[in-house]
Short mmCIF file of C-alpha atoms in Angstrom, two decimals:
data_model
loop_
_atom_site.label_atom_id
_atom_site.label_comp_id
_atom_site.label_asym_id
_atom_site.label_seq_id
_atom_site.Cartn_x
_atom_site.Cartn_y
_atom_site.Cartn_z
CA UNK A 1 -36.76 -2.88 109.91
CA UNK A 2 -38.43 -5.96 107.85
CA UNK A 3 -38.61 -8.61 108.39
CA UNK A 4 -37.05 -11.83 106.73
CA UNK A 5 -39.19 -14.65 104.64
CA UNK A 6 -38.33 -17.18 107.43
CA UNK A 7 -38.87 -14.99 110.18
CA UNK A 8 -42.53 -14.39 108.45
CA UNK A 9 -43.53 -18.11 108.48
CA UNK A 10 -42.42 -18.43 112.01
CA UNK A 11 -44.45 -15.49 113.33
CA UNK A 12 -47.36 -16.84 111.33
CA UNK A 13 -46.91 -20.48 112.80
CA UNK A 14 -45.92 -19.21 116.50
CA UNK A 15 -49.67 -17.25 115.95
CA UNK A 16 -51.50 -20.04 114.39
CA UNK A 17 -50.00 -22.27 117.38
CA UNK A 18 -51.67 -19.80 120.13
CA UNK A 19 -54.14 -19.77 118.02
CA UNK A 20 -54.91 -23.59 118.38
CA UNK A 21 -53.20 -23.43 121.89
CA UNK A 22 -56.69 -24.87 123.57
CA UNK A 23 -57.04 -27.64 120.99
CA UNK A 24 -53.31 -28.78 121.39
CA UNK A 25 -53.47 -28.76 124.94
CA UNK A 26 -56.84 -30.09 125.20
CA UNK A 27 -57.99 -31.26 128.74
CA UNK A 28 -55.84 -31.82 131.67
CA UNK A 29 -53.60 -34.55 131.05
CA UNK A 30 -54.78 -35.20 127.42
CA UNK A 31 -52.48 -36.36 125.29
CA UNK A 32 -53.49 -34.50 121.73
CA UNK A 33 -54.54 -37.07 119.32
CA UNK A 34 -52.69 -37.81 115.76
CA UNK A 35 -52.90 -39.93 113.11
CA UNK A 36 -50.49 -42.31 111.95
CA UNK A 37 -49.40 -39.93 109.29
CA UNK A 38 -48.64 -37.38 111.95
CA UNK A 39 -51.60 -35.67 111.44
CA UNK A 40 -53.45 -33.91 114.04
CA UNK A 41 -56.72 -35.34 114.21
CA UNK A 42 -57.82 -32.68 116.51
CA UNK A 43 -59.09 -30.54 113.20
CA UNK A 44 -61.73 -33.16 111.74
CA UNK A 45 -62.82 -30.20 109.26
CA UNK A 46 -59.14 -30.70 107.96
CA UNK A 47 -58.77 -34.63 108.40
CA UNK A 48 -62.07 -35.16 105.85
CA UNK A 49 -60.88 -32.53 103.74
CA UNK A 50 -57.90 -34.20 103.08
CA UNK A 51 -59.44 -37.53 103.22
CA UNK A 52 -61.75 -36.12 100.40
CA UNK A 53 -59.23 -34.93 98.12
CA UNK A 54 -57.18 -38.34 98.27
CA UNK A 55 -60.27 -40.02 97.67
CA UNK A 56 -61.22 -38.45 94.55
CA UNK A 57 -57.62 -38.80 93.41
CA UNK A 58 -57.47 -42.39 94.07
CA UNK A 59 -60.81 -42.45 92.12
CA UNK A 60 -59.70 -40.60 88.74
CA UNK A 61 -56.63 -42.73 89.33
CA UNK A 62 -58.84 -45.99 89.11
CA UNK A 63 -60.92 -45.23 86.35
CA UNK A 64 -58.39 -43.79 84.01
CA UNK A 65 -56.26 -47.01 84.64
CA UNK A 66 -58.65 -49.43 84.80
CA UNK A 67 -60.75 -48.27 81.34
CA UNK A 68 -60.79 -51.49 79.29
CA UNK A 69 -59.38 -50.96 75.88
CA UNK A 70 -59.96 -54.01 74.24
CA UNK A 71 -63.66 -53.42 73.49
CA UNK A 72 -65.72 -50.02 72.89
CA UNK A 73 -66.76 -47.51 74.95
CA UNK A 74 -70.28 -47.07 76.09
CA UNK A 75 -71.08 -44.14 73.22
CA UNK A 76 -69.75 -46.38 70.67
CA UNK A 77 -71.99 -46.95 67.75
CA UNK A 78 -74.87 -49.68 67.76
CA UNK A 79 -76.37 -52.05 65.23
CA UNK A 80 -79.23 -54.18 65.54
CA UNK A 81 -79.36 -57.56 63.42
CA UNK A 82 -81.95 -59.41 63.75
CA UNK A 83 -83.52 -58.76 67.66
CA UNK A 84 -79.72 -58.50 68.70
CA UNK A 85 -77.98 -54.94 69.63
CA UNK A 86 -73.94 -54.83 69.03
CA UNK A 87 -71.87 -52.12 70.13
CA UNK A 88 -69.57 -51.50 67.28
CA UNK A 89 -66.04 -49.98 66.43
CA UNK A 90 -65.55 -48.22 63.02
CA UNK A 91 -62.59 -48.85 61.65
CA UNK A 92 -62.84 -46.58 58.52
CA UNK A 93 -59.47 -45.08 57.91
CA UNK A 94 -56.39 -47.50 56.61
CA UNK A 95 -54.27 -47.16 59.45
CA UNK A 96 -57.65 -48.48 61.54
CA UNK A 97 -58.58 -50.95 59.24
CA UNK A 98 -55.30 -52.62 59.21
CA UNK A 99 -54.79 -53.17 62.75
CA UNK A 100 -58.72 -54.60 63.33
CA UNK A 101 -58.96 -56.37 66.32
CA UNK A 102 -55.28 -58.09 65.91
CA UNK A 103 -53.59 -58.15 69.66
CA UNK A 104 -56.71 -58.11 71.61
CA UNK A 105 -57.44 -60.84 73.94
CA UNK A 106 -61.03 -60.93 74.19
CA UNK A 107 -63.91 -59.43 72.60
CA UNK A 108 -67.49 -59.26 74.85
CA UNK A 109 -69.93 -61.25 72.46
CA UNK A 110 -72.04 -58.14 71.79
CA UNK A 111 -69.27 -56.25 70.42
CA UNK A 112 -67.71 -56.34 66.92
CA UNK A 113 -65.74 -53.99 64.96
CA UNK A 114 -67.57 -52.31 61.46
CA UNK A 115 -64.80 -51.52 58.67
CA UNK A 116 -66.49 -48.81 56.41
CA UNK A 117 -65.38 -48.70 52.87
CA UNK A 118 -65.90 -45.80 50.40
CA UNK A 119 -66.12 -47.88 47.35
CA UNK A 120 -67.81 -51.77 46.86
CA UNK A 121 -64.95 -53.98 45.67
CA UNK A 122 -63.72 -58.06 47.32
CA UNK A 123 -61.88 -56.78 49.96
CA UNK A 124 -59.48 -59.65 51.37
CA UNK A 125 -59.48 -60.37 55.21
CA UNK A 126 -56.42 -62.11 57.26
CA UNK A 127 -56.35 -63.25 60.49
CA UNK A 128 -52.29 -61.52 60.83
CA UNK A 129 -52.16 -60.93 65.50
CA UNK A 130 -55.36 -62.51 65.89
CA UNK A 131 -55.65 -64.08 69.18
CA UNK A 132 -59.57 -65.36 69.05
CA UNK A 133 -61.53 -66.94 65.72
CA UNK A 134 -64.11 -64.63 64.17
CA UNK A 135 -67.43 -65.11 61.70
CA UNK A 136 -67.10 -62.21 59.53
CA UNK A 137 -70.64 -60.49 57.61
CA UNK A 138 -69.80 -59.21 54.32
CA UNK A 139 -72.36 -56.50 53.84
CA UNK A 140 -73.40 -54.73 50.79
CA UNK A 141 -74.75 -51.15 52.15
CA UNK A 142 -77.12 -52.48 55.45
CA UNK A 143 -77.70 -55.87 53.65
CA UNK A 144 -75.73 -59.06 54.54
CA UNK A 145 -74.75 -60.53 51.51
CA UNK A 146 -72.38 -63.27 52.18
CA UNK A 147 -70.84 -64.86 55.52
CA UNK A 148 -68.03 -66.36 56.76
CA UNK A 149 -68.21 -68.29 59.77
CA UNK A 150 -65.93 -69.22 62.54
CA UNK A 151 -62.34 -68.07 61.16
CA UNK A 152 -59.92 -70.19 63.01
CA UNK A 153 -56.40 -68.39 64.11
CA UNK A 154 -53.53 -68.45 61.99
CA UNK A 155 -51.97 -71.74 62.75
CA UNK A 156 -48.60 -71.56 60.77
CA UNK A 157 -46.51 -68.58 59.19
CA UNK A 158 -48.87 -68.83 56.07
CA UNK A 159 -51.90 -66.47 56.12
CA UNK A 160 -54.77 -67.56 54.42
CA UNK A 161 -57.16 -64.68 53.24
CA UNK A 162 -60.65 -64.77 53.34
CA UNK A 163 -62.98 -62.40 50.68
CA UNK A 164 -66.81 -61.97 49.73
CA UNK A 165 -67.92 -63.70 46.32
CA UNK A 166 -69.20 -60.08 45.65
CA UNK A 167 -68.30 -57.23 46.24
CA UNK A 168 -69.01 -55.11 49.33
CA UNK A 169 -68.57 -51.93 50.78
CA UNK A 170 -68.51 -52.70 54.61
CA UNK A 171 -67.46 -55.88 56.81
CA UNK A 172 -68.54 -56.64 60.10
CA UNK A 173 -66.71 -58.87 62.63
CA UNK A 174 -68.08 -60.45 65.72
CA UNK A 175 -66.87 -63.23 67.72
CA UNK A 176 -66.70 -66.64 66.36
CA UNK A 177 -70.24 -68.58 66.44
CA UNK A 178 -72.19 -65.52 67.13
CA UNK A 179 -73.54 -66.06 63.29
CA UNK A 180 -74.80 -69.66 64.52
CA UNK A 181 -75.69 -68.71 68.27
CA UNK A 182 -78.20 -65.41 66.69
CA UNK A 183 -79.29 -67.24 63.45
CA UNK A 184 -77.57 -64.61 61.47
CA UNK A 185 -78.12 -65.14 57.62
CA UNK A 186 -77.88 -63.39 53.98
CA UNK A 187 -80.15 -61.08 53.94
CA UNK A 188 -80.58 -60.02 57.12
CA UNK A 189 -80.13 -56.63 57.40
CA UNK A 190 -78.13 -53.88 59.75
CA UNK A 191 -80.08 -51.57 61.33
CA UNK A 192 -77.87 -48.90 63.19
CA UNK A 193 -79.25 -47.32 65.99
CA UNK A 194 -78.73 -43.73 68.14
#
């Protein structure tokens, strides 16, 4: 006659038991060591294997929460003004372009976000969720044609837009006084990098 699922799991644990019957026991009078988890530390082959897995769990678990998203990745795109190297978001689609940098607390100084436009016009730039003042380079295919330097926060519920006197078919902004710290000027020129 067969036997039963549970009656299967309790001849296989009965055998593992007699199995491990001189480890459980161990030496006269030995109490068998365990772990505060009730683990039986008896099996170290089993204790680091487990101790393993957790750790790389605990690992991904760190990373994945702990990736900063208020400034670009490492493979993020790079631009060179002057003898300076930024690492730069594009924001080239309208649904990117609209939110910029709005809601971010912080920006590393060598990071700035690159809005790519198809066509040259005077685009118009607000400061709308801001919460730190930018310089923005108004940039005329890798030339910097005009700048506008330390945009302060919005300070009331009126907006006031900024623009380039000509027109432009990319924008470029970096933290406020980066323009002044660097020496950035009209005319330099963007260099981007691989």
């Amino acid at each position: 006659m067969g036997k039963c699922s549970v009656c299967r799991r309790e001849c296989k644990r009965i055998a593992l038991e007699n199995q491990c019957a001189g480890h459980k026991r161990g030496a006269a009078g030995q109490i068998p060591l365990q772990g505060s988890l009730g683990c039986d530390l008896s099996h170290p082959v089993d204790f680091l294997q487990v101790m393993k897995k957790f750790g790389i769990i605990l690992f991904l678990l760190l990373c994945v929460f702990t990736l900063p998203e208020s400034f670009p990745q490492p493979l993020s795109p790079r631009i060179k003004i002057r003898n300076h190297i930024f690492r730069v978001e594009i924001a080239d689609t309208p649904e990117q372009r609209a939110k910029g940098l709005s809601y971010r607390d912080t920006m590393p100084f060598d990071c700035g976000m690159l809005f790519v436009f198809k066509e040259k016009a005077r685009y118009t730039f607000w400061m709308k969720g801001m919460r730190f003042p930018l310089d923005f380079l108004w940039i005329d295919g890798n030339r910097i044609v005009d700048i506008t330097e330390k945009v302060p926060l919005p300070a009331g519920e009126t907006l006031p837009v900024y623009s380039p006197r000509i027109p432009v078919n990319r924008v470029l902004e970096l933290n406020a006084g980066v323009v002044e710290n660097l020496g950035i000027s009209i005319g330099d020129t963007l260099v981007f990098l691989k």
